[in-house]
mmCIF file of N, CA, C and O in Angstrom:
data_model
loop_
_atom_site.group_PDB
_atom_site.id
_atom_site.type_symbol
_atom_site.label_atom_id
_atom_site.label_comp_id
_atom_site.label_asym_id
_atom_site.label_seq_id
_atom_site.Cartn_x
_atom_site.Cartn_y
_atom_site.Cartn_z
ATOM 1 N N THR W 1 1.383 -9.734 -4.043
ATOM 2 C CA THR W 1 -0.072 -10.221 -4.961
ATOM 3 C C THR W 1 -0.389 -11.560 -5.654
ATOM 4 O O THR W 1 0.846 -12.318 -5.932
ATOM 5 N N MET W 2 -1.484 -11.904 -5.992
ATOM 6 C CA MET W 2 -1.716 -13.159 -6.444
ATOM 7 C C MET W 2 -0.913 -12.980 -8.361
ATOM 8 O O MET W 2 -0.316 -14.080 -8.400
ATOM 9 N N SER W 3 -1.016 -11.682 -8.573
ATOM 10 C CA SER W 3 -0.536 -12.026 -10.006
ATOM 11 C C SER W 3 0.968 -11.969 -9.911
ATOM 12 O O SER W 3 1.835 -12.412 -10.721
ATOM 13 N N GLY W 4 1.383 -11.539 -9.025
ATOM 14 C CA GLY W 4 3.006 -11.541 -8.518
ATOM 15 C C GLY W 4 3.378 -12.874 -8.418
ATOM 16 O O GLY W 4 4.637 -13.627 -8.909
ATOM 17 N N GLU W 5 2.640 -13.445 -7.744
ATOM 18 C CA GLU W 5 2.549 -15.208 -7.300
ATOM 19 C C GLU W 5 2.845 -15.641 -8.343
ATOM 20 O O GLU W 5 3.726 -16.915 -8.553
ATOM 21 N N LEU W 6 1.898 -15.430 -9.597
ATOM 22 C CA LEU W 6 1.851 -16.731 -10.257
ATOM 23 C C LEU W 6 3.010 -16.485 -11.290
ATOM 24 O O LEU W 6 3.172 -17.563 -11.898
ATOM 25 N N ASP W 7 3.415 -14.953 -11.633
ATOM 26 C CA ASP W 7 4.564 -14.916 -12.462
ATOM 27 C C ASP W 7 6.125 -15.443 -12.020
ATOM 28 O O ASP W 7 6.599 -16.326 -12.392
ATOM 29 N N LYS W 8 6.120 -15.929 -10.818
ATOM 30 C CA LYS W 8 7.145 -16.360 -9.765
ATOM 31 C C LYS W 8 7.177 -17.608 -10.133
ATOM 32 O O LYS W 8 7.632 -18.691 -10.781
ATOM 33 N N ILE W 9 6.018 -18.247 -10.300
ATOM 34 C CA ILE W 9 5.455 -19.562 -10.663
ATOM 35 C C ILE W 9 5.942 -19.987 -11.841
ATOM 36 O O ILE W 9 7.078 -21.130 -11.656
ATOM 37 N N SER W 10 5.271 -19.328 -12.708
ATOM 38 C CA SER W 10 5.354 -19.338 -14.061
ATOM 39 C C SER W 10 6.702 -19.581 -14.426
ATOM 40 O O SER W 10 7.258 -20.535 -15.276
ATOM 41 N N GLY W 11 7.336 -18.353 -13.827
ATOM 42 C CA GLY W 11 8.810 -18.192 -14.285
ATOM 43 C C GLY W 11 9.518 -19.570 -14.018
ATOM 44 O O GLY W 11 10.420 -19.530 -14.578
ATOM 45 N N LYS W 12 9.474 -19.653 -12.632
ATOM 46 C CA LYS W 12 10.270 -21.009 -11.817
ATOM 47 C C LYS W 12 10.120 -22.030 -13.044
ATOM 48 O O LYS W 12 11.088 -22.819 -13.615
ATOM 49 N N VAL W 13 8.921 -22.664 -13.045
ATOM 50 C CA VAL W 13 8.393 -23.446 -14.672
ATOM 51 C C VAL W 13 9.242 -23.430 -15.504
ATOM 52 O O VAL W 13 9.875 -24.515 -16.404
ATOM 53 N N LYS W 14 9.196 -22.212 -16.016
ATOM 54 C CA LYS W 14 10.021 -22.094 -17.627
ATOM 55 C C LYS W 14 11.205 -22.183 -17.305
ATOM 56 O O LYS W 14 12.218 -22.787 -17.990
ATOM 57 N N GLU W 15 11.956 -21.688 -16.287
ATOM 58 C CA GLU W 15 13.397 -21.707 -16.428
ATOM 59 C C GLU W 15 13.841 -23.534 -15.829
ATOM 60 O O GLU W 15 14.847 -23.550 -16.595
ATOM 61 N N VAL W 16 12.866 -23.909 -15.407
ATOM 62 C CA VAL W 16 13.300 -25.330 -15.251
ATOM 63 C C VAL W 16 13.331 -25.882 -16.242
ATOM 64 O O VAL W 16 14.361 -26.991 -16.720
ATOM 65 N N ALA W 17 12.436 -25.696 -17.114
ATOM 66 C CA ALA W 17 12.004 -26.545 -18.475
ATOM 67 C C ALA W 17 13.094 -26.215 -18.937
ATOM 68 O O ALA W 17 13.718 -26.970 -19.714
ATOM 69 N N GLY W 18 13.510 -25.112 -19.229
ATOM 70 C CA GLY W 18 14.626 -24.353 -19.893
ATOM 71 C C GLY W 18 15.763 -25.221 -19.493
ATOM 72 O O GLY W 18 16.903 -25.779 -20.462
ATOM 73 N N ASP W 19 15.934 -25.413 -18.684
ATOM 74 C CA ASP W 19 17.256 -25.720 -17.884
ATOM 75 C C ASP W 19 17.342 -27.242 -18.192
ATOM 76 O O ASP W 19 18.571 -27.785 -18.804
ATOM 77 N N VAL W 20 16.383 -27.999 -18.283
ATOM 78 C CA VAL W 20 16.262 -29.743 -18.573
ATOM 79 C C VAL W 20 16.638 -29.889 -19.608
ATOM 80 O O VAL W 20 17.032 -30.445 -20.148
ATOM 81 N N SER W 21 15.831 -29.093 -20.673
ATOM 82 C CA SER W 21 15.594 -29.480 -22.322
ATOM 83 C C SER W 21 17.010 -28.502 -22.601
ATOM 84 O O SER W 21 16.822 -28.812 -24.272
ATOM 85 N N GLY W 22 17.304 -27.985 -22.076
ATOM 86 C CA GLY W 22 18.995 -26.703 -22.803
ATOM 87 C C GLY W 22 18.146 -25.715 -23.534
ATOM 88 O O GLY W 22 18.857 -25.423 -24.689
ATOM 89 N N ASN W 23 16.853 -25.186 -23.151
ATOM 90 C CA ASN W 23 16.492 -24.249 -24.296
ATOM 91 C C ASN W 23 16.834 -23.166 -22.915
ATOM 92 O O ASN W 23 16.275 -22.702 -22.167
ATOM 93 N N ALA W 24 18.174 -22.349 -23.600
ATOM 94 C CA ALA W 24 18.518 -21.383 -22.639
ATOM 95 C C ALA W 24 17.790 -19.912 -23.064
ATOM 96 O O ALA W 24 17.228 -19.471 -21.716
ATOM 97 N N LYS W 25 17.354 -20.091 -24.248
ATOM 98 C CA LYS W 25 16.084 -18.664 -24.338
ATOM 99 C C LYS W 25 14.695 -18.703 -23.214
ATOM 100 O O LYS W 25 14.472 -17.996 -22.739
ATOM 101 N N LEU W 26 14.219 -20.203 -22.903
ATOM 102 C CA LEU W 26 13.167 -20.255 -22.262
ATOM 103 C C LEU W 26 13.394 -20.280 -20.686
ATOM 104 O O LEU W 26 13.089 -19.911 -20.065
ATOM 105 N N GLU W 27 14.960 -20.677 -20.376
ATOM 106 C CA GLU W 27 15.162 -20.690 -19.266
ATOM 107 C C GLU W 27 15.522 -18.818 -18.455
ATOM 108 O O GLU W 27 14.969 -18.542 -17.538
ATOM 109 N N ALA W 28 15.904 -18.098 -19.407
ATOM 110 C CA ALA W 28 15.905 -16.465 -19.701
ATOM 111 C C ALA W 28 14.656 -16.195 -19.080
ATOM 112 O O ALA W 28 14.353 -15.164 -18.737
ATOM 113 N N GLU W 29 13.897 -16.815 -19.997
ATOM 114 C CA GLU W 29 12.495 -15.754 -20.127
ATOM 115 C C GLU W 29 11.653 -16.036 -18.528
ATOM 116 O O GLU W 29 11.366 -15.655 -17.906
ATOM 117 N N GLY W 30 12.391 -17.844 -18.251
ATOM 118 C CA GLY W 30 11.612 -18.274 -16.799
ATOM 119 C C GLY W 30 12.553 -17.060 -15.812
ATOM 120 O O GLY W 30 11.608 -16.497 -15.186
ATOM 121 N N LEU W 31 13.709 -16.760 -15.915
ATOM 122 C CA LEU W 31 14.228 -15.675 -15.112
ATOM 123 C C LEU W 31 13.683 -14.574 -15.076
ATOM 124 O O LEU W 31 13.484 -13.759 -14.364
ATOM 125 N N VAL W 32 13.209 -14.010 -16.040
ATOM 126 C CA VAL W 32 12.773 -12.310 -16.053
ATOM 127 C C VAL W 32 11.165 -12.781 -15.840
ATOM 128 O O VAL W 32 11.188 -11.756 -14.752
ATOM 129 N N GLN W 33 10.827 -13.471 -16.169
ATOM 130 C CA GLN W 33 9.306 -13.387 -15.237
ATOM 131 C C GLN W 33 9.439 -13.760 -14.091
ATOM 132 O O GLN W 33 8.635 -13.133 -13.369
ATOM 133 N N GLN W 34 9.582 -14.711 -13.431
ATOM 134 C CA GLN W 34 10.476 -14.631 -11.846
ATOM 135 C C GLN W 34 10.252 -12.862 -11.045
ATOM 136 O O GLN W 34 10.161 -12.823 -9.844
ATOM 137 N N GLY W 35 11.429 -12.200 -11.895
ATOM 138 C CA GLY W 35 11.896 -10.893 -11.144
ATOM 139 C C GLY W 35 10.373 -10.186 -11.805
ATOM 140 O O GLY W 35 10.159 -9.316 -10.452
ATOM 141 N N VAL W 36 9.920 -10.376 -12.485
ATOM 142 C CA VAL W 36 8.471 -9.684 -12.787
ATOM 143 C C VAL W 36 7.625 -9.878 -11.643
ATOM 144 O O VAL W 36 7.159 -8.580 -11.171
ATOM 145 N N GLY W 37 7.646 -10.911 -11.482
ATOM 146 C CA GLY W 37 6.868 -11.529 -10.401
ATOM 147 C C GLY W 37 7.189 -10.862 -8.794
ATOM 148 O O GLY W 37 6.192 -10.338 -7.851
ATOM 149 N N LYS W 38 8.414 -10.963 -8.565
ATOM 150 C CA LYS W 38 8.947 -9.907 -7.579
ATOM 151 C C LYS W 38 8.786 -8.577 -7.752
ATOM 152 O O LYS W 38 8.099 -8.091 -6.295
ATOM 153 N N VAL W 39 8.886 -8.154 -8.460
ATOM 154 C CA VAL W 39 8.808 -6.817 -8.560
ATOM 155 C C VAL W 39 7.047 -6.388 -8.609
ATOM 156 O O VAL W 39 6.569 -5.692 -7.806
ATOM 157 N N LYS W 40 5.747 -6.973 -9.217
ATOM 158 C CA LYS W 40 4.631 -6.904 -8.657
ATOM 159 C C LYS W 40 4.110 -7.048 -7.095
ATOM 160 O O LYS W 40 3.483 -6.243 -6.741
ATOM 161 N N GLU W 41 4.878 -8.120 -6.655
ATOM 162 C CA GLU W 41 4.655 -8.007 -5.036
ATOM 163 C C GLU W 41 4.985 -6.941 -4.427
ATOM 164 O O GLU W 41 4.063 -6.116 -3.191
ATOM 165 N N VAL W 42 6.679 -6.178 -4.668
ATOM 166 C CA VAL W 42 6.925 -5.280 -3.717
ATOM 167 C C VAL W 42 5.775 -4.430 -4.009
ATOM 168 O O VAL W 42 5.827 -3.389 -3.320
ATOM 169 N N VAL W 43 5.740 -4.001 -5.582
ATOM 170 C CA VAL W 43 4.876 -2.811 -5.858
ATOM 171 C C VAL W 43 3.761 -3.005 -5.065
ATOM 172 O O VAL W 43 3.094 -1.829 -4.122
ATOM 173 N N GLY W 44 2.716 -4.143 -4.693
ATOM 174 C CA GLY W 44 1.642 -4.097 -4.040
ATOM 175 C C GLY W 44 2.116 -4.129 -3.092
ATOM 176 O O GLY W 44 1.166 -3.203 -1.793
ATOM 177 N N ASP W 45 2.500 -4.473 -2.217
ATOM 178 C CA ASP W 45 3.450 -4.410 -0.376
ATOM 179 C C ASP W 45 3.334 -2.707 -0.717
ATOM 180 O O ASP W 45 2.783 -2.418 0.368
ATOM 181 N N ILE W 46 4.367 -1.870 -1.639
ATOM 182 C CA ILE W 46 4.112 -0.379 -1.145
ATOM 183 C C ILE W 46 2.962 0.563 -1.113
ATOM 184 O O ILE W 46 2.330 1.123 -0.766
ATOM 185 N N GLU W 47 1.821 -0.296 -2.365
ATOM 186 C CA GLU W 47 0.596 0.210 -2.413
ATOM 187 C C GLU W 47 0.071 0.318 -1.320
ATOM 188 O O GLU W 47 -1.052 1.114 -0.717
ATOM 189 N N GLU W 48 -0.240 -1.076 -0.591
ATOM 190 C CA GLU W 48 -0.311 -1.519 0.653
ATOM 191 C C GLU W 48 -0.446 -0.476 1.994
ATOM 192 O O GLU W 48 -1.017 0.167 2.671
ATOM 193 N N LYS W 49 1.211 -0.177 1.748
ATOM 194 C CA LYS W 49 1.554 0.043 3.249
ATOM 195 C C LYS W 49 0.890 1.814 2.858
ATOM 196 O O LYS W 49 1.251 2.675 3.767
ATOM 197 N N ALA W 50 1.223 2.345 1.280
ATOM 198 C CA ALA W 50 0.636 4.289 1.224
ATOM 199 C C ALA W 50 -0.747 4.018 1.558
ATOM 200 O O ALA W 50 -0.896 5.151 2.446
ATOM 201 N N GLY W 51 -1.280 3.128 1.365
ATOM 202 C CA GLY W 51 -2.516 3.472 1.738
ATOM 203 C C GLY W 51 -3.089 3.087 3.253
ATOM 204 O O GLY W 51 -3.996 4.161 3.692
ATOM 205 N N ASP W 52 -2.300 2.425 3.884
ATOM 206 C CA ASP W 52 -2.364 2.615 5.373
ATOM 207 C C ASP W 52 -2.008 3.527 5.767
ATOM 208 O O ASP W 52 -2.747 4.102 6.849
ATOM 209 N N VAL W 53 -0.711 4.341 5.217
ATOM 210 C CA VAL W 53 -0.161 5.376 5.894
ATOM 211 C C VAL W 53 -1.484 6.526 5.574
ATOM 212 O O VAL W 53 -1.575 7.665 6.370
ATOM 213 N N LEU W 54 -1.682 6.667 4.360
ATOM 214 C CA LEU W 54 -2.899 8.009 4.205
ATOM 215 C C LEU W 54 -3.938 7.995 4.984
ATOM 216 O O LEU W 54 -4.563 8.919 5.194
ATOM 217 N N GLN W 55 -4.728 6.001 5.297
ATOM 218 C CA GLN W 55 -5.772 6.719 6.434
ATOM 219 C C GLN W 55 -5.563 6.453 7.812
ATOM 220 O O GLN W 55 -6.204 7.704 8.293
ATOM 221 N N LYS W 56 -4.376 6.555 8.240
ATOM 222 C CA LYS W 56 -3.739 7.045 9.731
ATOM 223 C C LYS W 56 -3.582 8.160 9.358
ATOM 224 O O LYS W 56 -4.169 9.240 10.360
ATOM 225 N N GLY W 57 -3.242 8.926 8.570
ATOM 226 C CA GLY W 57 -2.782 10.179 8.133
ATOM 227 C C GLY W 57 -4.907 10.954 8.338
ATOM 228 O O GLY W 57 -4.727 12.280 8.963
ATOM 229 N N LYS W 58 -5.533 10.921 7.320
ATOM 230 C CA LYS W 58 -6.610 11.046 7.261
ATOM 231 C C LYS W 58 -7.272 11.142 8.889
ATOM 232 O O LYS W 58 -7.957 12.047 9.326
ATOM 233 N N GLU W 59 -7.381 9.968 9.323
ATOM 234 C CA GLU W 59 -7.860 9.739 10.852
ATOM 235 C C GLU W 59 -7.281 10.564 11.749
ATOM 236 O O GLU W 59 -8.220 11.712 12.556
ATOM 237 N N GLU W 60 -6.040 11.242 11.649
ATOM 238 C CA GLU W 60 -5.653 12.007 12.458
ATOM 239 C C GLU W 60 -5.587 13.408 12.465
ATOM 240 O O GLU W 60 -6.174 14.070 13.247
ATOM 241 N N ALA W 61 -6.209 13.790 10.930
ATOM 242 C CA ALA W 61 -6.299 14.964 10.429
ATOM 243 C C ALA W 61 -7.908 15.362 10.964
ATOM 244 O O ALA W 61 -8.315 16.321 11.616
ATOM 245 N N GLU W 62 -8.320 14.342 10.791
ATOM 246 C CA GLU W 62 -10.231 14.197 11.633
ATOM 247 C C GLU W 62 -10.159 14.473 12.671
ATOM 248 O O GLU W 62 -11.167 15.637 13.362
ATOM 249 N N HIS W 63 -9.025 14.105 13.401
ATOM 250 C CA HIS W 63 -9.521 14.208 14.835
ATOM 251 C C HIS W 63 -8.718 15.616 15.362
ATOM 252 O O HIS W 63 -9.525 16.299 16.588
ATOM 253 N N LEU W 64 -7.886 15.782 14.144
ATOM 254 C CA LEU W 64 -7.429 17.337 15.093
ATOM 255 C C LEU W 64 -8.325 18.448 14.314
ATOM 256 O O LEU W 64 -8.554 19.570 15.266
ATOM 257 N N ILE W 65 -9.210 18.181 13.404
ATOM 258 C CA ILE W 65 -10.232 18.767 13.192
ATOM 259 C C ILE W 65 -11.358 18.959 14.317
ATOM 260 O O ILE W 65 -11.667 20.249 14.605
ATOM 261 N N ASP W 66 -11.536 18.367 14.831
ATOM 262 C CA ASP W 66 -12.965 17.751 15.871
ATOM 263 C C ASP W 66 -12.412 18.501 17.104
ATOM 264 O O ASP W 66 -13.395 18.843 17.507
ATOM 265 N N GLU W 67 -10.762 18.553 17.391
ATOM 266 C CA GLU W 67 -10.295 19.312 18.530
ATOM 267 C C GLU W 67 -10.841 20.537 18.330
ATOM 268 O O GLU W 67 -10.863 21.270 19.124
ATOM 269 N N ALA W 68 -10.131 20.935 17.054
ATOM 270 C CA ALA W 68 -9.984 22.876 16.813
ATOM 271 C C ALA W 68 -11.381 23.402 16.958
ATOM 272 O O ALA W 68 -11.908 24.037 17.435
ATOM 273 N N LYS W 69 -13.076 22.320 16.582
ATOM 274 C CA LYS W 69 -14.192 22.288 16.642
ATOM 275 C C LYS W 69 -14.395 22.740 17.415
ATOM 276 O O LYS W 69 -15.133 23.500 18.468
ATOM 277 N N GLU W 70 -14.233 21.850 18.850
ATOM 278 C CA GLU W 70 -14.649 21.527 20.339
ATOM 279 C C GLU W 70 -14.081 23.167 20.829
ATOM 280 O O GLU W 70 -14.932 23.610 21.464
ATOM 281 N N LYS W 71 -12.611 23.560 20.498
ATOM 282 C CA LYS W 71 -12.166 24.218 21.362
ATOM 283 C C LYS W 71 -12.595 25.856 20.627
ATOM 284 O O LYS W 71 -12.938 26.885 21.152
ATOM 285 N N ALA W 72 -12.730 25.924 19.567
ATOM 286 C CA ALA W 72 -13.705 27.134 18.740
ATOM 287 C C ALA W 72 -15.203 27.403 19.354
ATOM 288 O O ALA W 72 -15.527 28.418 19.660
ATOM 289 N N GLU W 73 -15.529 25.705 19.255
ATOM 290 C CA GLU W 73 -16.930 26.080 20.277
ATOM 291 C C GLU W 73 -17.312 26.390 21.793
ATOM 292 O O GLU W 73 -18.221 27.470 21.689
ATOM 293 N N GLY W 74 -15.895 25.942 22.305
ATOM 294 C CA GLY W 74 -15.569 26.413 23.844
ATOM 295 C C GLY W 74 -15.908 27.812 23.690
ATOM 296 O O GLY W 74 -16.260 28.821 24.584
ATOM 297 N N LEU W 75 -14.772 28.168 23.133
ATOM 298 C CA LEU W 75 -14.355 30.513 23.156
ATOM 299 C C LEU W 75 -15.550 30.539 22.487
ATOM 300 O O LEU W 75 -16.238 31.874 23.119
ATOM 301 N N ILE W 76 -16.741 30.829 21.735
ATOM 302 C CA ILE W 76 -17.588 31.189 21.327
ATOM 303 C C ILE W 76 -18.810 31.008 22.140
ATOM 304 O O ILE W 76 -18.928 32.203 22.659
ATOM 305 N N ASN W 77 -18.907 30.001 22.841
ATOM 306 C CA ASN W 77 -19.746 30.006 24.083
ATOM 307 C C ASN W 77 -18.954 31.017 25.290
ATOM 308 O O ASN W 77 -20.058 31.215 25.814
ATOM 309 N N ASP W 78 -18.136 30.885 25.294
ATOM 310 C CA ASP W 78 -17.657 31.937 26.548
ATOM 311 C C ASP W 78 -17.606 33.095 26.178
ATOM 312 O O ASP W 78 -18.262 34.447 27.456
ATOM 313 N N ILE W 79 -17.518 33.741 24.728
ATOM 314 C CA ILE W 79 -17.756 34.762 24.582
ATOM 315 C C ILE W 79 -19.573 35.318 24.622
ATOM 316 O O ILE W 79 -19.765 36.469 25.246
ATOM 317 N N LYS W 80 -20.198 34.523 24.121
ATOM 318 C CA LYS W 80 -21.830 34.687 24.302
ATOM 319 C C LYS W 80 -21.878 34.802 25.737
ATOM 320 O O LYS W 80 -22.930 35.427 25.736
ATOM 321 N N SER W 81 -21.188 33.928 26.733
ATOM 322 C CA SER W 81 -21.764 34.300 27.966
ATOM 323 C C SER W 81 -21.298 35.332 28.592
ATOM 324 O O SER W 81 -22.353 35.733 29.809
ATOM 325 N N LYS W 82 -20.401 36.196 28.278
ATOM 326 C CA LYS W 82 -20.123 37.467 28.983
ATOM 327 C C LYS W 82 -21.276 38.801 28.152
ATOM 328 O O LYS W 82 -20.982 40.011 28.720
ATOM 329 N N PHE W 83 -22.227 38.532 27.191
ATOM 330 C CA PHE W 83 -22.646 39.533 26.644
ATOM 331 C C PHE W 83 -24.271 38.947 27.201
ATOM 332 O O PHE W 83 -24.967 38.156 27.472
#
């Protein structure tokens, strides 16, 4: 995600700035922020994949329902034709 990428970039800047200036706290904050960015990206990927799976499942369910309706209508027509 864009938010995750921004966290990773900002974190890297902080990490390098902390390293260059000898500021261990800033360096650590940068490392943590990079980790947060990576987590956001992973969560975004999982959400996207879950959405894809749900959409495919929905489409398959709709297809099965349509097939069942067609079969039921065929049976009803067969029964009606016998009377």
